[in-house]
Amino acid sequence: MKNVLKNVDTVLAGMRAGRPATGPLHVHIDVTNTCNAACVTCWDHSPLLTTARPNEWKRRRLPLARFHALLDALAELGSVQAVVISGMGEPLTHPDIYEMLAAVKARGWALTLMTNLVAADIERLAPIGIDQVLVGVQGATPTSHMAFHPGWTEEHFFKMCAHLRALRRSSARVRHVHVINRDTALEVPEMVRFGRLFGADRVNFKLASLAEGTEACAITDAQREWLLAEGIPEARRLAEQWGVPTNLDLFERQVRPGGLVTVPIAEVGCWMGYVYTRVTVDEEVLYCCNTEVKVGSLRDTPFAALWEGPRWQSLRDTLGAGQFLPGCERCGKFEQNVKWAARLADPA
């Protein structure tokens, strides 16, 4: 959301001082745990999980009235510039999702939707004016797409493709997201071709973050070697040839460490405690996208009090001292951390 980022100098001053000078800039809101897919890498819905999520948990969703109340609370902060609508499930399965999306746009905030797009009512979605749609494509062919989504068929793949074509005619910037595991690793160059075909604003690659049984679908050592020696260089060549923006340089940094580590977080540090937060369907406030790093609950404490409170500040201090938490080695906000670290390092 570079085009909407404001007050950068103030934010950086807070980072240098070790205490935020503004409220969060970006807020990620989960609206439902229900999902229409069972991605093999998913921490919540994968069939590979050693302990499945309870059905009651999977049915939870954020009520519309509470969603509006949350937007009111965020507006009072005066700092929010961008909102991400997502879920620990698929947000487009929420019965009030189109009203929710329109409500964010009515606030004047930049709006990002994270979705697999299959459940979309595209005639209702396209006109809303979403700024950015992050589509979890997860494979450039029906074969890999179905392997990544057990239970899905070619029909799901081609429905996604049809919706991608429709969004291409809208004002939204559409980014393709590919989580790379054993089922998708060998298609990295083909994913660039797919992005070109459907006019992707950018093609993002992310090494799968795996735990609780999903480790079984990790890339193999042979696939890792191929990605570094052939796959990523070929994808980079195609991207340069066709002018397709990607994050391949960052993805290569994820692939190199080996094992289940997906990011060299110690090289850049964590800055999310100054700019970002995530709110779950249960109104738990998270420090970052890691669902284990909780700050508090909106059901008993106002957001502003949490942001300025001792728990959040303690986490900023801990991470600022380089004392990373379990899961930080698989940081889901690594790209954003890289950008903020670069801004901090730039004397201009």
Coordinates of C-alpha atoms in Angstrom, one line a residue:
M1 CA 0.0 0.0 0.0
K2 CA 2.9 2.3 -0.7
N3 CA 0.7 4.9 -2.5
V4 CA -1.3 5.6 0.7
L5 CA 1.5 5.5 3.3
K6 CA 1.6 8.7 5.3
N7 CA 3.4 10.0 8.4
V8 CA 6.4 7.8 7.6
D9 CA 8.9 10.1 9.4
T10 CA 6.8 10.1 12.5
V11 CA 6.5 6.4 12.5
L12 CA 10.2 6.0 12.0
A13 CA 10.9 8.4 14.9
G14 CA 8.8 6.2 17.1
M15 CA 10.6 3.1 16.0
R16 CA 14.0 4.7 16.8
A17 CA 12.7 5.8 20.2
G18 CA 11.3 2.3 21.0
R19 CA 7.7 3.5 21.5
P20 CA 5.1 4.2 18.7
A21 CA 4.4 7.8 17.9
T22 CA 1.2 7.0 16.1
G23 CA -1.5 4.3 16.2
P24 CA -1.3 1.4 13.7
L25 CA -1.3 2.2 10.0
H26 CA -2.5 -1.2 8.8
V27 CA -5.1 -3.3 10.4
H28 CA -5.9 -6.9 9.4
I29 CA -9.4 -8.0 10.3
D30 CA -10.5 -11.7 10.2
V31 CA -14.2 -11.9 9.5
T32 CA -14.7 -15.7 9.5
N33 CA -13.1 -19.0 10.4
T34 CA -15.3 -20.9 7.8
C35 CA -13.5 -22.0 4.7
N36 CA -14.5 -23.5 1.4
A37 CA -11.1 -25.1 1.0
A38 CA -8.7 -27.4 2.8
C39 CA -5.3 -26.2 1.7
V40 CA -2.6 -28.7 2.6
T41 CA -0.4 -26.1 4.2
C42 CA -3.1 -24.4 6.2
W43 CA -2.7 -24.3 10.0
D44 CA -6.4 -24.3 10.5
H45 CA -8.0 -26.4 7.7
S46 CA -5.4 -28.8 6.4
P47 CA -6.2 -32.5 6.4
L48 CA -2.6 -33.1 7.5
L49 CA -3.1 -31.4 10.9
T50 CA -2.3 -33.8 13.8
T51 CA -5.2 -32.1 15.7
A52 CA -8.1 -30.8 13.7
R53 CA -9.8 -27.6 14.6
P54 CA -13.2 -28.2 16.3
N55 CA -16.3 -27.7 14.1
E56 CA -17.6 -25.1 16.4
W57 CA -14.4 -23.0 15.9
K58 CA -14.8 -23.4 12.1
R59 CA -18.3 -21.9 12.3
R60 CA -17.4 -18.7 14.0
R61 CA -17.6 -15.4 12.2
L62 CA -17.5 -11.7 13.2
P63 CA -21.1 -10.3 13.5
L64 CA -21.8 -7.3 11.3
A65 CA -22.6 -5.1 14.2
R66 CA -19.3 -5.9 15.9
F67 CA -17.5 -5.3 12.6
H68 CA -19.0 -1.8 12.4
A69 CA -18.1 -1.1 16.0
L70 CA -14.5 -2.1 15.3
L71 CA -14.3 0.3 12.4
D72 CA -15.6 3.0 14.6
A73 CA -12.9 2.3 17.2
L74 CA -10.2 2.2 14.5
A75 CA -11.4 5.5 13.1
E76 CA -11.0 7.2 16.5
L77 CA -7.3 6.4 16.5
G78 CA -6.8 8.7 13.5
S79 CA -3.8 6.7 12.2
V80 CA -5.3 3.9 10.2
Q81 CA -4.6 4.1 6.5
A82 CA -5.2 0.6 5.2
V83 CA -7.4 -2.4 6.1
V84 CA -7.0 -6.0 5.1
I85 CA -10.1 -8.2 5.1
S86 CA -9.3 -11.8 5.5
G87 CA -10.0 -14.7 7.8
M88 CA -8.7 -17.9 9.2
G89 CA -11.1 -19.2 6.6
E90 CA -12.4 -17.7 3.4
P91 CA -13.8 -14.2 3.8
L92 CA -16.1 -14.4 0.8
T93 CA -18.1 -17.1 2.7
H94 CA -19.3 -14.5 5.2
P95 CA -23.0 -13.6 4.5
D96 CA -22.3 -9.9 5.1
I97 CA -19.0 -9.7 3.3
Y98 CA -20.0 -7.2 0.6
E99 CA -21.5 -4.8 3.1
M100 CA -18.3 -5.1 5.2
L101 CA -16.1 -4.3 2.2
A102 CA -18.2 -1.4 1.2
A103 CA -18.1 -0.1 4.8
V104 CA -14.3 0.0 4.8
K105 CA -14.2 1.9 1.5
A106 CA -16.7 4.4 2.9
R107 CA -14.2 5.3 5.6
G108 CA -11.7 6.3 2.9
W109 CA -9.2 3.6 3.8
A110 CA -7.2 1.6 1.3
L111 CA -8.8 -1.9 1.2
T112 CA -7.1 -5.2 0.5
L113 CA -9.1 -8.5 0.3
M114 CA -7.3 -11.8 0.8
T115 CA -9.2 -14.6 -0.9
N116 CA -9.1 -17.8 -3.0
L117 CA -11.8 -16.1 -5.2
V118 CA -13.7 -19.2 -5.8
A119 CA -16.7 -18.2 -3.6
A120 CA -17.0 -14.8 -5.2
D121 CA -20.2 -13.2 -6.5
I122 CA -18.1 -11.4 -9.0
E123 CA -20.9 -9.1 -10.1
R124 CA -21.1 -7.8 -6.5
L125 CA -17.4 -7.8 -5.8
A126 CA -16.0 -6.0 -8.8
P127 CA -17.9 -2.7 -8.4
I128 CA -17.0 -2.2 -4.8
G129 CA -13.7 -0.5 -5.6
I130 CA -11.3 -2.7 -3.7
D131 CA -7.8 -1.3 -4.0
Q132 CA -6.0 -4.6 -4.0
V133 CA -7.1 -8.3 -4.2
L134 CA -4.6 -10.8 -3.0
V135 CA -5.7 -14.1 -4.6
G136 CA -4.3 -17.3 -3.3
V137 CA -3.8 -19.0 -6.6
Q138 CA -1.6 -21.8 -5.3
G139 CA -0.6 -23.5 -8.6
A140 CA -0.7 -22.5 -12.2
T141 CA -2.3 -25.7 -13.5
P142 CA -5.4 -27.7 -12.5
T143 CA -3.1 -30.6 -11.4
S144 CA -1.1 -28.6 -8.8
H145 CA -4.2 -26.6 -7.8
M146 CA -6.1 -29.7 -6.9
A147 CA -3.1 -31.2 -5.1
F148 CA -2.9 -28.1 -3.0
H149 CA -6.6 -28.1 -2.4
P150 CA -7.7 -31.7 -1.6
G151 CA -11.3 -32.2 -2.6
W152 CA -11.3 -29.5 -5.2
T153 CA -11.7 -30.3 -8.9
E154 CA -10.8 -28.7 -12.2
E155 CA -14.1 -26.8 -12.0
H156 CA -12.7 -24.8 -9.0
F157 CA -9.6 -23.9 -10.9
F158 CA -11.4 -22.7 -13.9
K159 CA -13.9 -20.8 -11.8
M160 CA -11.0 -18.9 -10.2
C161 CA -9.6 -18.2 -13.7
A162 CA -12.9 -16.8 -14.8
H163 CA -13.1 -14.5 -11.8
L164 CA -9.5 -13.4 -12.4
R165 CA -10.5 -12.4 -15.9
A166 CA -13.5 -10.4 -14.6
L167 CA -11.3 -8.6 -12.0
R168 CA -8.9 -7.7 -14.7
R169 CA -11.6 -5.4 -16.0
S170 CA -12.1 -3.7 -12.6
S171 CA -10.1 -1.0 -11.0
A172 CA -8.5 -3.4 -8.4
R173 CA -4.8 -4.3 -8.4
V174 CA -4.8 -8.1 -8.4
R175 CA -1.8 -9.9 -7.0
H176 CA -1.3 -13.6 -7.3
V177 CA -0.1 -15.4 -4.2
H178 CA 1.6 -18.8 -4.5
V179 CA 2.5 -20.7 -1.4
I180 CA 5.3 -23.0 -2.4
N181 CA 5.3 -26.6 -1.1
R182 CA 6.0 -30.0 -2.6
D183 CA 2.9 -29.7 -4.9
T184 CA 3.7 -26.3 -6.4
A185 CA 7.5 -26.0 -6.3
L186 CA 8.2 -27.1 -9.8
E187 CA 5.7 -24.6 -11.3
V188 CA 7.5 -21.4 -10.2
P189 CA 8.4 -20.3 -13.8
E190 CA 4.9 -21.3 -15.0
M191 CA 3.4 -19.1 -12.3
V192 CA 5.1 -16.1 -13.9
R193 CA 3.4 -17.1 -17.2
F194 CA 0.1 -17.5 -15.5
G195 CA 0.5 -14.0 -14.0
R196 CA 1.2 -12.5 -17.4
L197 CA -1.8 -14.3 -18.9
F198 CA -4.2 -12.9 -16.3
G199 CA -2.6 -9.4 -16.0
A200 CA -1.4 -9.8 -12.4
D201 CA -0.3 -6.6 -10.8
R202 CA 2.4 -8.7 -9.1
V203 CA 3.2 -12.4 -8.6
N204 CA 4.1 -13.2 -5.0
F205 CA 5.9 -16.4 -3.9
K206 CA 6.0 -17.5 -0.3
L207 CA 7.6 -20.6 1.1
A208 CA 5.0 -22.6 3.0
S209 CA 5.1 -22.0 6.8
L210 CA 4.5 -25.4 8.2
A211 CA 3.7 -26.8 11.6
E212 CA 1.4 -29.2 13.5
G213 CA 1.6 -32.0 10.9
T214 CA 1.7 -29.9 7.7
E215 CA 5.4 -30.4 7.6
A216 CA 4.7 -33.5 5.6
C217 CA 4.0 -31.3 2.5
A218 CA 7.3 -29.3 2.6
I219 CA 9.4 -28.9 -0.4
T220 CA 12.0 -31.7 -0.8
D221 CA 15.8 -31.2 -0.7
A222 CA 15.9 -31.8 -4.5
Q223 CA 13.2 -29.3 -5.1
R224 CA 15.0 -26.7 -3.0
E225 CA 18.2 -27.3 -5.0
W226 CA 16.3 -27.0 -8.3
L227 CA 14.6 -23.8 -7.2
L228 CA 17.9 -22.2 -6.4
A229 CA 19.8 -23.5 -9.4
E230 CA 17.1 -23.4 -12.1
G231 CA 13.6 -22.6 -11.1
I232 CA 14.0 -19.1 -9.6
P233 CA 16.6 -18.0 -12.2
E234 CA 14.2 -19.1 -15.0
A235 CA 11.2 -17.4 -13.4
R236 CA 13.3 -14.2 -12.9
R237 CA 14.3 -14.3 -16.6
L238 CA 10.7 -14.7 -17.7
A239 CA 9.5 -11.9 -15.3
E240 CA 12.1 -9.5 -16.7
Q241 CA 11.3 -10.5 -20.3
W242 CA 7.6 -9.9 -19.9
G243 CA 7.6 -7.1 -17.3
V244 CA 5.8 -9.1 -14.7
P245 CA 6.5 -7.7 -11.2
T246 CA 7.5 -10.4 -8.6
N247 CA 9.1 -10.8 -5.2
L248 CA 11.5 -13.4 -6.4
D249 CA 14.5 -11.8 -4.7
L250 CA 12.7 -12.1 -1.4
F251 CA 11.5 -15.6 -2.1
E252 CA 15.1 -16.7 -2.8
R253 CA 16.0 -15.4 0.6
Q254 CA 13.3 -17.6 2.0
V255 CA 14.4 -20.7 0.2
R256 CA 18.1 -20.6 1.0
P257 CA 18.1 -21.3 4.8
G258 CA 16.8 -24.8 4.5
G259 CA 14.7 -26.8 6.9
L260 CA 11.4 -25.3 8.1
V261 CA 12.9 -21.8 8.5
T262 CA 11.3 -19.6 5.9
V263 CA 12.8 -16.2 6.7
P264 CA 16.1 -14.7 8.1
I265 CA 14.2 -12.5 10.6
A266 CA 17.3 -11.7 12.6
E267 CA 18.8 -9.9 9.6
V268 CA 16.0 -7.3 9.5
G269 CA 14.3 -7.3 12.9
C270 CA 10.6 -7.0 13.6
W271 CA 8.8 -3.6 13.3
M272 CA 5.2 -4.7 13.1
G273 CA 4.5 -3.5 16.7
Y274 CA 4.6 0.1 15.4
V275 CA 2.5 -0.2 12.3
Y276 CA 0.3 -3.3 12.2
T277 CA -2.2 -5.4 14.1
R278 CA -4.6 -8.3 13.4
V279 CA -8.0 -8.8 14.9
T280 CA -9.6 -12.2 15.0
V281 CA -13.3 -13.2 14.7
D282 CA -13.3 -13.6 18.5
E283 CA -12.0 -10.0 18.8
E284 CA -8.7 -11.0 20.1
V285 CA -6.0 -8.5 19.2
L286 CA -2.8 -10.0 17.8
Y287 CA 0.7 -8.4 17.8
C288 CA 1.3 -9.6 14.3
C289 CA -0.1 -12.3 12.0
N290 CA 1.1 -15.0 14.4
T291 CA -2.0 -16.2 16.2
E292 CA 0.0 -17.2 19.2
V293 CA 1.2 -13.7 20.0
K294 CA -1.9 -12.2 21.6
V295 CA -2.1 -8.7 23.1
G296 CA -5.6 -8.7 24.6
S297 CA -9.3 -8.7 23.8
L298 CA -11.6 -6.0 22.5
R299 CA -14.4 -7.6 24.5
D300 CA -12.9 -6.2 27.7
T301 CA -10.4 -3.5 26.7
P302 CA -10.6 -0.6 24.1
F303 CA -8.2 -0.9 21.2
A304 CA -6.3 2.3 22.1
A305 CA -5.7 1.1 25.6
L306 CA -4.2 -2.1 24.3
W307 CA -2.0 -0.3 21.8
E308 CA -0.6 1.9 24.5
G309 CA -0.6 -0.7 27.2
P310 CA 2.2 -2.7 28.9
R311 CA 1.7 -6.0 27.1
W312 CA 2.1 -4.5 23.6
Q313 CA 5.1 -2.4 24.7
S314 CA 6.7 -5.4 26.4
L315 CA 6.5 -7.3 23.1
R316 CA 8.0 -4.3 21.2
D317 CA 10.9 -4.2 23.7
T318 CA 11.5 -8.0 23.5
L319 CA 11.5 -8.2 19.7
G320 CA 13.5 -4.9 19.5
A321 CA 16.2 -6.5 21.6
G322 CA 16.4 -9.4 19.1
Q323 CA 14.7 -11.9 21.4
F324 CA 12.4 -13.5 18.8
L325 CA 9.4 -15.7 19.6
P326 CA 8.5 -19.2 18.4
G327 CA 7.2 -18.7 14.9
C328 CA 9.3 -15.6 14.1
E329 CA 11.5 -17.8 12.0
R330 CA 8.5 -18.3 9.7
C331 CA 7.4 -14.6 9.8
G332 CA 4.4 -13.9 7.6
K333 CA 5.1 -10.2 7.6
F334 CA 8.8 -10.5 6.5
E335 CA 8.4 -8.4 3.3
Q336 CA 6.9 -5.6 5.3
N337 CA 9.7 -5.9 7.9
V338 CA 12.3 -5.7 5.1
K339 CA 10.7 -2.5 3.9
W340 CA 10.6 -0.8 7.3
A341 CA 14.2 -1.9 8.0
A342 CA 15.3 -0.3 4.8
R343 CA 13.5 2.9 5.7
L344 CA 15.2 3.0 9.1
A345 CA 18.6 2.5 7.5
D346 CA 18.1 5.3 4.9
P347 CA 19.3 8.5 6.4
A348 CA 17.3 10.5 3.8

